[in-house]
Amino acid sequence: MKRIYLSIILVLSIISFMGCKTIEQEIFIPEYQNTTLLPRLTIWFDQPSFENAYGANSYSIKPSNDLETPYGLTETPYGKAVYEVTEKTKLYVGDNRIQDAMNVFVTEVKSNICDISTRKSGNIVIRIGNAYIKNNYKWSWLSGFTVGVLNACGMPMCSNRTELEIVVEIYDLRNNLVAKFNERGSSKQYMAAYYGYREFERRAAVLALEDGLMKIKELIEKDVQVIKAKLR
């Protein structure tokens, strides 16, 4: 019996150790670049829409790159608490998925949508519409029954399905709406000791956002000449 207890402790220790593996940083760097790029656009992030999607509800605090008036739902040209962001912006939020989303969008715009060497010709805004986020714990009873042995062999502990309605708007320098795109992105990710994802919800959110942005980039490229003409 003592050997059984020691075996159980060993298996649980292995699962705990493997579960500490952090989310891989490569997923925050989208690879696909549009063939024809738009001129440089200032990036705006609708923080309340993301926090509503993820249930964070802490958007009374502004990003760290606005230090003069750090509190309050400040009205901006694109709505309350819709702020201009850069790769240096840090959001005061308790949910990593929101900072992740901002980082991904900034990377997409600067690396894959716009030519940042050109002069500023307008603004680009991202928002989240409807969101569906659900965890499935159907493997939990089996995990408990087998004391985590099957999890150590690769069986998931649970899964997360994230679906996001992503809205991207492009405005000219006079804040006239030039183009608006709406697409859905989705991802299903598993939490398992074998894969080492303790932050599987976070990973699902990033990949769902990138899935939707990939579709939007294709639409932008399809209309790129029309958009560029309207931005002049």
PDB file of C-alpha atoms in Angstrom:
ATOM      1  CA  MET A   1       0.000   0.000   0.000  1.00  0.00           C
ATOM      2  CA  LYS A   2       2.863   2.333   0.797  1.00  0.00           C
ATOM      3  CA  ARG A   3       4.264   1.771  -2.691  1.00  0.00           C
ATOM      4  CA  ILE A   4       0.897   2.666  -4.209  1.00  0.00           C
ATOM      5  CA  TYR A   5       0.795   5.955  -2.292  1.00  0.00           C
ATOM      6  CA  LEU A   6       4.353   6.754  -3.338  1.00  0.00           C
ATOM      7  CA  SER A   7       3.474   6.014  -6.970  1.00  0.00           C
ATOM      8  CA  ILE A   8       0.449   8.316  -6.782  1.00  0.00           C
ATOM      9  CA  ILE A   9       2.546  11.125  -5.286  1.00  0.00           C
ATOM     10  CA  LEU A  10       5.180  10.640  -7.991  1.00  0.00           C
ATOM     11  CA  VAL A  11       2.602  10.804 -10.810  1.00  0.00           C
ATOM     12  CA  LEU A  12       0.961  13.911  -9.361  1.00  0.00           C
ATOM     13  CA  SER A  13       4.360  15.570  -8.963  1.00  0.00           C
ATOM     14  CA  ILE A  14       5.190  14.863 -12.609  1.00  0.00           C
ATOM     15  CA  ILE A  15       1.839  16.293 -13.729  1.00  0.00           C
ATOM     16  CA  SER A  16       2.338  19.392 -11.606  1.00  0.00           C
ATOM     17  CA  PHE A  17       5.846  19.919 -12.957  1.00  0.00           C
ATOM     18  CA  MET A  18       4.822  19.450 -16.562  1.00  0.00           C
ATOM     19  CA  GLY A  19       1.843  21.740 -16.096  1.00  0.00           C
ATOM     20  CA  CYS A  20       4.170  24.606 -15.236  1.00  0.00           C
ATOM     21  CA  LYS A  21       5.375  24.906 -18.811  1.00  0.00           C
ATOM     22  CA  THR A  22       4.546  28.419 -19.961  1.00  0.00           C
ATOM     23  CA  ILE A  23       2.659  29.321 -23.110  1.00  0.00           C
ATOM     24  CA  GLU A  24       4.977  29.400 -26.106  1.00  0.00           C
ATOM     25  CA  GLN A  25       5.853  32.918 -27.257  1.00  0.00           C
ATOM     26  CA  GLU A  26       5.809  32.024 -30.954  1.00  0.00           C
ATOM     27  CA  ILE A  27       2.027  32.129 -31.093  1.00  0.00           C
ATOM     28  CA  PHE A  28       2.081  35.876 -30.378  1.00  0.00           C
ATOM     29  CA  ILE A  29       3.902  36.549 -33.662  1.00  0.00           C
ATOM     30  CA  PRO A  30       1.580  36.091 -36.665  1.00  0.00           C
ATOM     31  CA  GLU A  31       3.530  35.148 -39.782  1.00  0.00           C
ATOM     32  CA  TYR A  32       1.323  35.966 -42.774  1.00  0.00           C
ATOM     33  CA  GLN A  33       2.042  39.388 -44.329  1.00  0.00           C
ATOM     34  CA  ASN A  34      -0.195  41.010 -46.912  1.00  0.00           C
ATOM     35  CA  THR A  35       1.424  41.382 -50.330  1.00  0.00           C
ATOM     36  CA  THR A  36       0.381  45.038 -50.635  1.00  0.00           C
ATOM     37  CA  LEU A  37       0.606  47.029 -47.433  1.00  0.00           C
ATOM     38  CA  LEU A  38      -1.447  50.014 -46.326  1.00  0.00           C
ATOM     39  CA  PRO A  39       0.263  53.272 -45.340  1.00  0.00           C
ATOM     40  CA  ARG A  40       1.022  53.742 -41.653  1.00  0.00           C
ATOM     41  CA  LEU A  41      -2.029  53.779 -39.388  1.00  0.00           C
ATOM     42  CA  THR A  42      -2.257  54.683 -35.711  1.00  0.00           C
ATOM     43  CA  ILE A  43      -3.503  51.710 -33.691  1.00  0.00           C
ATOM     44  CA  TRP A  44      -6.511  51.955 -31.363  1.00  0.00           C
ATOM     45  CA  PHE A  45      -7.723  49.250 -28.980  1.00  0.00           C
ATOM     46  CA  ASP A  46     -11.300  48.981 -27.671  1.00  0.00           C
ATOM     47  CA  GLN A  47     -10.432  47.766 -24.198  1.00  0.00           C
ATOM     48  CA  PRO A  48     -14.027  47.602 -22.846  1.00  0.00           C
ATOM     49  CA  SER A  49     -15.143  45.302 -25.665  1.00  0.00           C
ATOM     50  CA  PHE A  50     -12.358  42.817 -24.885  1.00  0.00           C
ATOM     51  CA  GLU A  51     -12.993  42.974 -21.162  1.00  0.00           C
ATOM     52  CA  ASN A  52     -16.697  42.384 -21.686  1.00  0.00           C
ATOM     53  CA  ALA A  53     -15.860  39.398 -23.895  1.00  0.00           C
ATOM     54  CA  TYR A  54     -13.589  37.881 -21.251  1.00  0.00           C
ATOM     55  CA  GLY A  55     -15.600  38.990 -18.224  1.00  0.00           C
ATOM     56  CA  ALA A  56     -12.771  41.104 -16.813  1.00  0.00           C
ATOM     57  CA  ASN A  57     -14.695  44.368 -16.280  1.00  0.00           C
ATOM     58  CA  SER A  58     -11.786  46.497 -15.083  1.00  0.00           C
ATOM     59  CA  TYR A  59     -11.558  49.030 -17.887  1.00  0.00           C
ATOM     60  CA  SER A  60     -11.921  52.057 -15.622  1.00  0.00           C
ATOM     61  CA  ILE A  61      -8.130  52.218 -15.667  1.00  0.00           C
ATOM     62  CA  LYS A  62      -6.327  53.562 -18.705  1.00  0.00           C
ATOM     63  CA  PRO A  63      -3.185  52.132 -20.335  1.00  0.00           C
ATOM     64  CA  SER A  64       0.209  52.956 -18.858  1.00  0.00           C
ATOM     65  CA  ASN A  65       1.198  55.176 -21.782  1.00  0.00           C
ATOM     66  CA  ASP A  66      -1.369  57.769 -20.662  1.00  0.00           C
ATOM     67  CA  LEU A  67      -0.032  58.959 -17.328  1.00  0.00           C
ATOM     68  CA  GLU A  68      -1.666  62.362 -16.975  1.00  0.00           C
ATOM     69  CA  THR A  69      -5.204  61.134 -16.314  1.00  0.00           C
ATOM     70  CA  PRO A  70      -4.887  57.427 -15.492  1.00  0.00           C
ATOM     71  CA  TYR A  71      -8.461  56.869 -14.293  1.00  0.00           C
ATOM     72  CA  GLY A  72     -11.899  57.057 -15.826  1.00  0.00           C
ATOM     73  CA  LEU A  73     -13.693  55.999 -18.990  1.00  0.00           C
ATOM     74  CA  THR A  74     -12.250  58.772 -21.117  1.00  0.00           C
ATOM     75  CA  GLU A  75     -14.137  59.584 -24.302  1.00  0.00           C
ATOM     76  CA  THR A  76     -12.005  59.237 -27.431  1.00  0.00           C
ATOM     77  CA  PRO A  77     -12.840  59.644 -31.145  1.00  0.00           C
ATOM     78  CA  TYR A  78     -13.736  55.935 -31.307  1.00  0.00           C
ATOM     79  CA  GLY A  79     -15.655  55.508 -28.055  1.00  0.00           C
ATOM     80  CA  LYS A  80     -15.118  55.445 -24.314  1.00  0.00           C
ATOM     81  CA  ALA A  81     -11.872  53.817 -23.227  1.00  0.00           C
ATOM     82  CA  VAL A  82     -10.797  53.128 -26.814  1.00  0.00           C
ATOM     83  CA  TYR A  83      -7.141  54.052 -26.570  1.00  0.00           C
ATOM     84  CA  GLU A  84      -4.206  54.563 -28.886  1.00  0.00           C
ATOM     85  CA  VAL A  85      -1.679  51.786 -28.244  1.00  0.00           C
ATOM     86  CA  THR A  86       1.846  50.831 -29.265  1.00  0.00           C
ATOM     87  CA  GLU A  87       4.130  47.867 -28.633  1.00  0.00           C
ATOM     88  CA  LYS A  88       5.160  49.572 -25.362  1.00  0.00           C
ATOM     89  CA  THR A  89       1.633  49.928 -23.967  1.00  0.00           C
ATOM     90  CA  LYS A  90       0.851  47.995 -20.788  1.00  0.00           C
ATOM     91  CA  LEU A  91      -2.798  47.568 -19.858  1.00  0.00           C
ATOM     92  CA  TYR A  92      -3.910  47.623 -16.236  1.00  0.00           C
ATOM     93  CA  VAL A  93      -5.986  44.459 -16.408  1.00  0.00           C
ATOM     94  CA  GLY A  94      -6.142  41.261 -14.401  1.00  0.00           C
ATOM     95  CA  ASP A  95      -6.680  39.046 -17.434  1.00  0.00           C
ATOM     96  CA  ASN A  96      -3.626  38.263 -19.570  1.00  0.00           C
ATOM     97  CA  ARG A  97      -5.837  37.545 -22.590  1.00  0.00           C
ATOM     98  CA  ILE A  98      -6.521  41.267 -23.024  1.00  0.00           C
ATOM     99  CA  GLN A  99      -2.863  42.303 -23.031  1.00  0.00           C
ATOM    100  CA  ASP A 100      -2.193  39.370 -25.359  1.00  0.00           C
ATOM    101  CA  ALA A 101      -4.867  40.591 -27.774  1.00  0.00           C
ATOM    102  CA  MET A 102      -3.407  44.091 -27.838  1.00  0.00           C
ATOM    103  CA  ASN A 103       0.097  42.729 -28.440  1.00  0.00           C
ATOM    104  CA  VAL A 104      -1.074  40.507 -31.287  1.00  0.00           C
ATOM    105  CA  PHE A 105      -2.989  43.300 -33.004  1.00  0.00           C
ATOM    106  CA  VAL A 106      -0.088  45.758 -32.738  1.00  0.00           C
ATOM    107  CA  THR A 107       2.211  43.155 -34.266  1.00  0.00           C
ATOM    108  CA  GLU A 108      -0.266  42.404 -37.057  1.00  0.00           C
ATOM    109  CA  VAL A 109      -0.709  46.057 -37.993  1.00  0.00           C
ATOM    110  CA  LYS A 110       2.956  47.012 -37.855  1.00  0.00           C
ATOM    111  CA  SER A 111       4.360  43.886 -39.483  1.00  0.00           C
ATOM    112  CA  ASN A 112       1.648  42.483 -41.734  1.00  0.00           C
ATOM    113  CA  ILE A 113      -0.921  45.167 -42.606  1.00  0.00           C
ATOM    114  CA  CYS A 114       0.868  48.529 -42.769  1.00  0.00           C
ATOM    115  CA  ASP A 115       4.143  49.924 -44.038  1.00  0.00           C
ATOM    116  CA  ILE A 116       5.379  51.783 -40.971  1.00  0.00           C
ATOM    117  CA  SER A 117       8.053  53.603 -42.977  1.00  0.00           C
ATOM    118  CA  THR A 118       5.394  55.760 -44.674  1.00  0.00           C
ATOM    119  CA  ARG A 119       3.710  58.843 -43.260  1.00  0.00           C
ATOM    120  CA  LYS A 120       0.643  58.435 -41.078  1.00  0.00           C
ATOM    121  CA  SER A 121      -2.512  58.295 -43.191  1.00  0.00           C
ATOM    122  CA  GLY A 122      -5.226  57.292 -40.739  1.00  0.00           C
ATOM    123  CA  ASN A 123      -6.242  55.118 -37.811  1.00  0.00           C
ATOM    124  CA  ILE A 124      -7.148  51.468 -37.309  1.00  0.00           C
ATOM    125  CA  VAL A 125      -9.384  50.234 -34.488  1.00  0.00           C
ATOM    126  CA  ILE A 126     -10.065  46.727 -33.176  1.00  0.00           C
ATOM    127  CA  ARG A 127     -13.128  45.690 -31.180  1.00  0.00           C
ATOM    128  CA  ILE A 128     -14.735  42.446 -30.053  1.00  0.00           C
ATOM    129  CA  GLY A 129     -18.437  41.864 -30.695  1.00  0.00           C
ATOM    130  CA  ASN A 130     -20.037  38.626 -29.571  1.00  0.00           C
ATOM    131  CA  ALA A 131     -17.911  36.042 -27.803  1.00  0.00           C
ATOM    132  CA  TYR A 132     -18.457  32.390 -26.941  1.00  0.00           C
ATOM    133  CA  ILE A 133     -16.074  30.931 -24.373  1.00  0.00           C
ATOM    134  CA  LYS A 134     -16.683  27.574 -22.741  1.00  0.00           C
ATOM    135  CA  ASN A 135     -14.630  25.029 -20.816  1.00  0.00           C
ATOM    136  CA  ASN A 136     -15.438  21.350 -21.170  1.00  0.00           C
ATOM    137  CA  TYR A 137     -14.584  19.195 -18.140  1.00  0.00           C
ATOM    138  CA  LYS A 138     -15.812  15.872 -19.514  1.00  0.00           C
ATOM    139  CA  TRP A 139     -12.459  14.187 -18.789  1.00  0.00           C
ATOM    140  CA  SER A 140     -12.297  15.325 -15.167  1.00  0.00           C
ATOM    141  CA  TRP A 141     -14.035  12.275 -13.676  1.00  0.00           C
ATOM    142  CA  LEU A 142     -11.700   9.922 -15.516  1.00  0.00           C
ATOM    143  CA  SER A 143      -8.685  11.972 -14.443  1.00  0.00           C
ATOM    144  CA  GLY A 144      -9.763  11.619 -10.825  1.00  0.00           C
ATOM    145  CA  PHE A 145     -10.584   7.921 -11.149  1.00  0.00           C
ATOM    146  CA  THR A 146      -7.127   7.156 -12.581  1.00  0.00           C
ATOM    147  CA  VAL A 147      -5.364   9.543 -10.166  1.00  0.00           C
ATOM    148  CA  GLY A 148      -3.881  11.455 -13.117  1.00  0.00           C
ATOM    149  CA  VAL A 149      -2.067   8.486 -14.650  1.00  0.00           C
ATOM    150  CA  LEU A 150      -3.795   8.872 -18.022  1.00  0.00           C
ATOM    151  CA  ASN A 151      -3.130  12.631 -17.935  1.00  0.00           C
ATOM    152  CA  ALA A 152       0.577  11.950 -17.597  1.00  0.00           C
ATOM    153  CA  CYS A 153       0.270   9.833 -20.745  1.00  0.00           C
ATOM    154  CA  GLY A 154      -1.384  12.649 -22.686  1.00  0.00           C
ATOM    155  CA  MET A 155      -5.113  12.539 -21.932  1.00  0.00           C
ATOM    156  CA  PRO A 156      -6.579  16.069 -21.630  1.00  0.00           C
ATOM    157  CA  MET A 157      -7.897  17.275 -18.306  1.00  0.00           C
ATOM    158  CA  CYS A 158     -10.337  19.679 -19.966  1.00  0.00           C
ATOM    159  CA  SER A 159     -10.695  21.816 -23.093  1.00  0.00           C
ATOM    160  CA  ASN A 160     -11.569  25.388 -23.946  1.00  0.00           C
ATOM    161  CA  ARG A 161     -13.530  26.570 -26.976  1.00  0.00           C
ATOM    162  CA  THR A 162     -13.177  30.269 -27.769  1.00  0.00           C
ATOM    163  CA  GLU A 163     -15.069  32.001 -30.580  1.00  0.00           C
ATOM    164  CA  LEU A 164     -14.690  35.743 -31.119  1.00  0.00           C
ATOM    165  CA  GLU A 165     -16.449  38.210 -33.395  1.00  0.00           C
ATOM    166  CA  ILE A 166     -13.629  40.520 -34.439  1.00  0.00           C
ATOM    167  CA  VAL A 167     -14.341  43.990 -35.791  1.00  0.00           C
ATOM    168  CA  VAL A 168     -11.629  46.084 -37.455  1.00  0.00           C
ATOM    169  CA  GLU A 169     -12.332  49.656 -38.595  1.00  0.00           C
ATOM    170  CA  ILE A 170     -10.110  51.938 -40.666  1.00  0.00           C
ATOM    171  CA  TYR A 171     -10.511  55.730 -40.539  1.00  0.00           C
ATOM    172  CA  ASP A 172      -8.841  58.559 -42.426  1.00  0.00           C
ATOM    173  CA  LEU A 173      -7.118  61.471 -40.685  1.00  0.00           C
ATOM    174  CA  ARG A 174     -10.444  63.318 -40.399  1.00  0.00           C
ATOM    175  CA  ASN A 175     -11.952  60.293 -38.608  1.00  0.00           C
ATOM    176  CA  ASN A 176     -14.172  59.364 -41.533  1.00  0.00           C
ATOM    177  CA  LEU A 177     -14.846  55.630 -41.690  1.00  0.00           C
ATOM    178  CA  VAL A 178     -13.008  54.218 -44.709  1.00  0.00           C
ATOM    179  CA  ALA A 179     -13.546  50.479 -44.241  1.00  0.00           C
ATOM    180  CA  LYS A 180     -15.028  48.069 -41.711  1.00  0.00           C
ATOM    181  CA  PHE A 181     -14.442  44.343 -41.492  1.00  0.00           C
ATOM    182  CA  ASN A 182     -16.209  41.767 -39.356  1.00  0.00           C
ATOM    183  CA  GLU A 183     -15.067  38.146 -39.081  1.00  0.00           C
ATOM    184  CA  ARG A 184     -15.235  35.298 -36.590  1.00  0.00           C
ATOM    185  CA  GLY A 185     -12.208  33.490 -35.228  1.00  0.00           C
ATOM    186  CA  SER A 186     -12.231  30.269 -33.248  1.00  0.00           C
ATOM    187  CA  SER A 187      -9.885  27.880 -31.490  1.00  0.00           C
ATOM    188  CA  LYS A 188     -10.178  24.791 -29.298  1.00  0.00           C
ATOM    189  CA  GLN A 189      -7.307  24.046 -26.944  1.00  0.00           C
ATOM    190  CA  TYR A 190      -6.692  21.356 -24.351  1.00  0.00           C
ATOM    191  CA  MET A 191      -5.256  21.442 -20.875  1.00  0.00           C
ATOM    192  CA  ALA A 192      -3.086  18.369 -20.397  1.00  0.00           C
ATOM    193  CA  ALA A 193       0.053  17.567 -18.480  1.00  0.00           C
ATOM    194  CA  TYR A 194       1.633  16.105 -21.611  1.00  0.00           C
ATOM    195  CA  TYR A 195       1.240  19.387 -23.487  1.00  0.00           C
ATOM    196  CA  GLY A 196       2.047  21.429 -20.408  1.00  0.00           C
ATOM    197  CA  TYR A 197      -0.573  24.144 -20.914  1.00  0.00           C
ATOM    198  CA  ARG A 198      -1.797  25.563 -17.655  1.00  0.00           C
ATOM    199  CA  GLU A 199      -2.897  28.625 -19.602  1.00  0.00           C
ATOM    200  CA  PHE A 200      -4.958  26.796 -22.214  1.00  0.00           C
ATOM    201  CA  GLU A 201      -7.724  29.432 -22.095  1.00  0.00           C
ATOM    202  CA  ARG A 202      -5.165  32.123 -22.827  1.00  0.00           C
ATOM    203  CA  ARG A 203      -3.769  30.122 -25.734  1.00  0.00           C
ATOM    204  CA  ALA A 204      -7.240  29.517 -27.164  1.00  0.00           C
ATOM    205  CA  ALA A 205      -7.996  33.248 -26.999  1.00  0.00           C
ATOM    206  CA  VAL A 206      -4.806  34.206 -28.857  1.00  0.00           C
ATOM    207  CA  LEU A 207      -5.320  31.635 -31.604  1.00  0.00           C
ATOM    208  CA  ALA A 208      -9.011  32.545 -32.011  1.00  0.00           C
ATOM    209  CA  LEU A 209      -8.027  36.202 -32.437  1.00  0.00           C
ATOM    210  CA  GLU A 210      -5.338  35.324 -34.964  1.00  0.00           C
ATOM    211  CA  ASP A 211      -7.774  33.109 -36.863  1.00  0.00           C
ATOM    212  CA  GLY A 212     -10.203  36.010 -37.250  1.00  0.00           C
ATOM    213  CA  LEU A 213      -7.473  38.516 -38.078  1.00  0.00           C
ATOM    214  CA  MET A 214      -6.145  36.214 -40.804  1.00  0.00           C
ATOM    215  CA  LYS A 215      -9.537  36.406 -42.519  1.00  0.00           C
ATOM    216  CA  ILE A 216      -9.686  40.178 -42.067  1.00  0.00           C
ATOM    217  CA  LYS A 217      -6.197  40.609 -43.532  1.00  0.00           C
ATOM    218  CA  GLU A 218      -7.368  38.759 -46.633  1.00  0.00           C
ATOM    219  CA  LEU A 219     -10.325  41.134 -46.952  1.00  0.00           C
ATOM    220  CA  ILE A 220      -8.075  44.154 -46.487  1.00  0.00           C
ATOM    221  CA  GLU A 221      -5.723  42.917 -49.187  1.00  0.00           C
ATOM    222  CA  LYS A 222      -8.659  42.381 -51.528  1.00  0.00           C
ATOM    223  CA  ASP A 223      -9.741  46.025 -51.065  1.00  0.00           C
ATOM    224  CA  VAL A 224      -6.302  47.516 -50.486  1.00  0.00           C
ATOM    225  CA  GLN A 225      -6.294  49.860 -53.486  1.00  0.00           C
ATOM    226  CA  VAL A 226      -9.717  51.285 -52.625  1.00  0.00           C
ATOM    227  CA  ILE A 227      -8.690  51.778 -48.992  1.00  0.00           C
ATOM    228  CA  LYS A 228      -5.421  53.477 -49.953  1.00  0.00           C
ATOM    229  CA  ALA A 229      -7.268  55.846 -52.291  1.00  0.00           C
ATOM    230  CA  LYS A 230      -9.692  56.857 -49.525  1.00  0.00           C
ATOM    231  CA  LEU A 231      -6.865  57.448 -47.052  1.00  0.00           C
ATOM    232  CA  ARG A 232      -5.221  60.073 -49.264  1.00  0.00           C
TER     233      ARG A 232
END
